[in-house]
Short mmCIF file of C-alpha atoms and ligand atoms in Angstrom, two decimals:
data_model
loop_
_atom_site.label_atom_id
_atom_site.label_comp_id
_atom_site.label_asym_id
_atom_site.label_seq_id
_atom_site.Cartn_x
_atom_site.Cartn_y
_atom_site.Cartn_z
CA MET A 14 102.81 95.35 88.74
CA ARG A 15 100.00 96.06 91.18
CA LEU A 16 98.94 93.45 92.04
CA ASP A 17 102.93 92.08 92.32
CA ALA A 18 102.89 95.17 94.88
CA GLY A 19 100.60 93.65 96.85
CA ASN A 20 101.51 90.36 96.69
CA ASP A 21 104.85 91.82 98.80
CA PHE A 22 103.71 94.24 100.54
CA GLY A 23 101.58 91.86 102.30
CA ASP A 24 104.02 89.28 101.65
CA ARG A 25 106.19 91.97 104.19
CA ALA A 26 104.07 91.39 106.27
CA MET A 27 104.49 88.93 107.47
CA ALA A 28 106.91 89.39 110.15
CA MET A 29 105.42 91.84 111.33
CA PHE A 30 105.41 90.46 114.44
CA GLY A 31 108.32 87.74 114.03
CA GLU A 32 108.79 85.21 113.86
CA TYR A 33 105.68 83.77 112.02
CA GLU A 34 104.58 80.69 110.74
CA GLU A 35 103.12 79.65 107.50
CA MET A 36 100.04 77.87 105.99
CA THR A 37 99.33 77.89 102.86
CA VAL A 38 99.49 74.92 101.02
CA TYR A 39 99.18 74.68 97.14
CA ARG A 40 97.98 71.15 95.12
CA PRO A 41 100.38 70.04 93.02
CA GLY A 42 102.09 71.31 89.93
CA THR A 43 99.57 74.08 90.99
CA THR A 44 99.34 78.04 92.14
CA ILE A 45 95.73 76.95 93.48
CA PRO A 46 95.49 76.56 97.04
CA ASP A 47 94.87 73.28 98.56
CA THR A 48 92.26 74.88 100.49
CA LYS A 49 91.31 71.51 102.50
CA ALA A 50 95.45 70.85 103.86
CA MET A 51 95.61 74.28 104.93
CA VAL A 52 92.83 73.85 107.29
CA GLU A 53 94.65 70.95 108.41
CA LYS A 54 97.75 72.44 109.04
CA THR A 55 96.35 75.32 110.67
CA ALA A 56 94.70 73.20 113.42
CA GLU A 57 97.65 71.79 113.77
CA HIS A 58 99.76 75.20 114.80
CA LEU A 59 96.47 76.37 116.42
CA ALA A 60 97.07 73.21 118.93
CA LYS A 61 100.58 73.26 119.44
CA GLY A 62 99.58 77.18 120.33
CA THR A 63 102.31 78.71 117.49
CA PRO A 64 102.34 82.57 118.10
CA VAL A 65 102.13 84.05 115.03
CA ILE A 66 100.05 82.47 112.08
CA CYS A 67 99.96 83.42 108.45
CA GLU A 68 96.60 82.18 105.53
CA ALA A 69 95.55 80.79 108.54
CA ALA A 70 92.43 79.37 107.10
CA PHE A 71 89.28 78.49 108.03
CA ILE A 72 85.39 76.67 107.04
CA TYR A 73 82.45 75.91 108.32
CA TYR A 74 79.84 74.52 106.67
CA ASN A 75 81.61 74.86 103.43
CA ASN A 76 82.53 78.60 103.48
CA TYR A 77 85.62 79.11 102.95
CA CYS A 78 88.27 82.17 104.80
CA ALA A 79 92.09 82.81 105.16
CA VAL A 80 93.08 85.69 107.24
CA ASP A 81 96.55 86.98 106.81
CA ILE A 82 97.60 86.90 110.50
CA LEU A 83 96.07 84.98 113.01
CA ARG A 84 98.02 85.65 116.40
CA LYS A 85 97.82 84.78 120.17
CA THR A 86 97.13 86.75 122.65
CA GLU A 87 96.37 85.78 126.85
CA THR A 88 92.62 85.36 125.96
CA GLY A 89 92.47 84.46 121.99
CA TYR A 90 93.27 85.82 118.84
CA ASP A 91 93.65 89.15 117.53
CA PHE A 92 93.98 88.83 113.68
CA TYR A 93 95.03 92.17 111.01
CA GLU A 94 94.57 91.57 107.23
CA VAL A 95 97.06 93.52 105.44
CA LYS A 96 96.20 95.46 102.33
CA ASN A 97 98.82 97.89 99.87
CA ALA A 98 96.01 100.37 100.33
CA PRO A 99 96.37 104.07 101.63
CA MET A 100 93.09 103.80 103.79
CA VAL A 101 90.69 101.39 104.84
CA TYR A 102 87.63 100.93 102.66
CA ASP A 103 83.94 99.23 104.15
CA GLN A 104 84.51 96.04 101.77
CA PHE A 105 87.38 95.57 104.07
CA ILE A 106 85.46 95.92 106.82
CA ARG A 107 82.71 93.98 104.81
CA ASP A 108 85.50 90.92 105.24
CA ALA A 109 87.18 91.79 107.41
CA GLY A 110 83.61 90.84 109.37
CA PHE A 111 83.21 87.58 107.15
CA GLN A 112 86.36 86.37 108.97
CA TYR A 113 85.55 86.97 111.73
CA TYR A 114 82.09 84.89 111.42
CA ILE A 115 83.27 82.03 110.57
CA MET A 116 86.53 81.41 112.78
CA ASN A 117 84.26 82.87 115.63
CA ARG A 118 82.14 80.24 114.55
CA CYS A 119 84.83 77.49 114.34
CA LYS A 120 84.99 78.12 118.07
CA LEU A 121 88.43 80.75 118.21
CA ASN A 122 87.97 83.78 120.57
CA ILE A 123 88.75 86.47 118.53
CA GLY A 124 89.49 90.06 120.07
CA LYS A 125 90.65 92.25 118.18
CA ILE A 126 90.14 92.91 114.64
CA PHE A 127 92.62 94.88 112.33
CA ILE A 128 93.67 96.28 108.60
CA VAL A 129 97.01 96.95 107.90
CA THR A 130 97.59 99.70 105.17
CA HIS A 131 100.46 101.53 103.30
CA GLY A 132 101.62 104.25 105.22
CA GLU A 133 104.04 106.20 104.43
CA ASP A 134 107.08 105.90 106.01
CA GLU A 135 109.11 102.67 103.58
CA GLU A 136 110.40 102.26 106.86
CA ASN A 137 107.71 101.17 108.38
CA PRO A 138 105.15 101.27 106.13
CA PHE A 139 102.57 98.75 108.69
CA VAL A 140 99.76 100.84 109.85
CA SER A 141 97.31 98.88 111.68
CA ASN A 142 93.94 100.05 112.20
CA ASP A 143 91.32 98.56 114.55
CA VAL A 144 88.32 98.25 113.02
CA THR A 145 86.86 95.84 115.86
CA VAL A 146 83.59 97.42 116.58
CA LYS A 147 82.35 97.34 112.82
CA ALA A 148 83.37 94.10 111.51
CA LYS A 149 82.10 92.41 114.71
CA GLY A 150 78.98 94.71 114.20
CA TYR A 151 78.71 92.39 110.32
CA ALA A 152 78.63 88.94 111.99
CA LYS A 153 73.66 89.09 112.18
CA TRP A 154 73.69 90.28 108.68
CA ILE A 155 76.47 87.20 107.27
CA ASN A 156 74.44 84.93 109.99
CA ASP A 157 71.15 86.24 108.61
CA ASN A 158 72.31 85.74 105.05
CA ILE A 159 75.06 82.75 104.96
CA TRP A 160 71.81 79.83 104.99
CA ASP A 161 70.61 81.58 101.61
CA LEU A 162 73.46 81.24 100.46
CA ASN A 163 74.68 78.46 101.27
CA ARG A 164 70.88 76.84 99.74
CA MET A 165 71.57 78.37 96.44
CA GLN A 166 75.00 76.71 95.97
CA LYS A 167 73.51 72.87 96.80
CA GLN A 168 70.32 73.92 94.59
CA PRO A 169 70.88 71.33 91.69
CA GLU A 170 68.90 74.62 89.55
CA GLU A 171 71.21 77.63 88.79
CA VAL A 172 69.98 80.78 90.05
CA GLN A 173 68.37 82.45 86.72
CA ILE A 174 69.84 86.16 87.27
CA GLU A 175 71.06 88.92 84.82
CA ILE A 176 74.65 89.49 84.16
CA GLY A 177 75.64 93.58 86.00
CA GLU A 178 77.26 95.83 88.11
CA GLN A 179 77.10 92.52 91.31
CA CYS A 180 79.78 90.45 88.94
CA THR A 181 82.19 92.74 89.16
CA LYS A 182 81.68 94.93 92.40
CA PRO A 183 82.92 93.96 95.08
CA TYR A 184 85.99 92.03 93.32
CA GLU A 185 85.04 89.96 89.29
CA CYS A 186 82.56 87.32 90.57
CA TRP A 187 84.88 83.60 89.99
CA TYR A 188 81.67 82.85 87.46
CA TYR A 189 82.42 85.82 85.70
CA GLY A 190 83.72 84.11 82.64
CA TYR A 191 81.13 81.11 82.49
CA CYS A 192 77.93 83.59 82.58
CA HIS A 193 79.96 86.42 80.53
CA HIS A 194 80.25 83.27 77.81
CA LEU A 195 76.67 82.65 78.41
CA SER A 196 75.36 85.99 77.75
CA GLU A 197 77.89 85.72 74.67
CA VAL A 198 76.00 82.52 73.52
CA GLU A 199 72.45 84.20 73.81
CA VAL A 200 73.56 87.63 71.67
CA ASN A 201 74.59 85.37 68.86
CA GLU A 202 72.01 82.54 68.45
S1 SF4 B 309 78.47 86.77 87.05
FE1 SF4 B 309 78.66 85.91 89.13
S2 SF4 B 309 77.35 88.24 89.98
FE2 SF4 B 309 77.63 87.80 87.47
S3 SF4 B 309 76.10 86.26 86.93
FE3 SF4 B 309 76.95 84.97 87.54
S4 SF4 B 309 77.25 84.28 88.98
FE4 SF4 B 309 75.77 85.87 89.08
#
């Protein structure tokens, strides 16, 4: 229910600035995003000068991100991340910091960064919160840590670590099922 409301809010927000082009592409017969195709489609629309690009996708050294709304400006682009939430949580800004880092490394000149939250006026529920300074402030931390993460991704042996709070905070980890299944196996042995 909450997920549908979130998707619905996100889908409505795509039209915040009028006409837009959406970059979402799914693998045939699935709802799994085809990230490579989305990155290519985004590059095409950037080259065309499309004013508003939704779900614009970028990849930098195997690090992928997609942004809800990328809006062309005189000097480059502003981007908007849409959250079906009444306020801006810190995690939203950290996520936007990662997206900024990736797009900046892909040579996009990003001006302003906004988190769009769900306001009380249902006639116009989209509230744009300017988080530019704080989000861009995370770029250095990301650059200091992302290469270690890349190395970990590539090393053949698995990182040995106990399951814990990190598995669900700030979001459920992609490997949750795998690691928690392993821990069940260990317990039953
Ligand atoms: S679920 Fe994710 S965070 Fe938790 S131990 Fe496994 S890889 Fe680490």
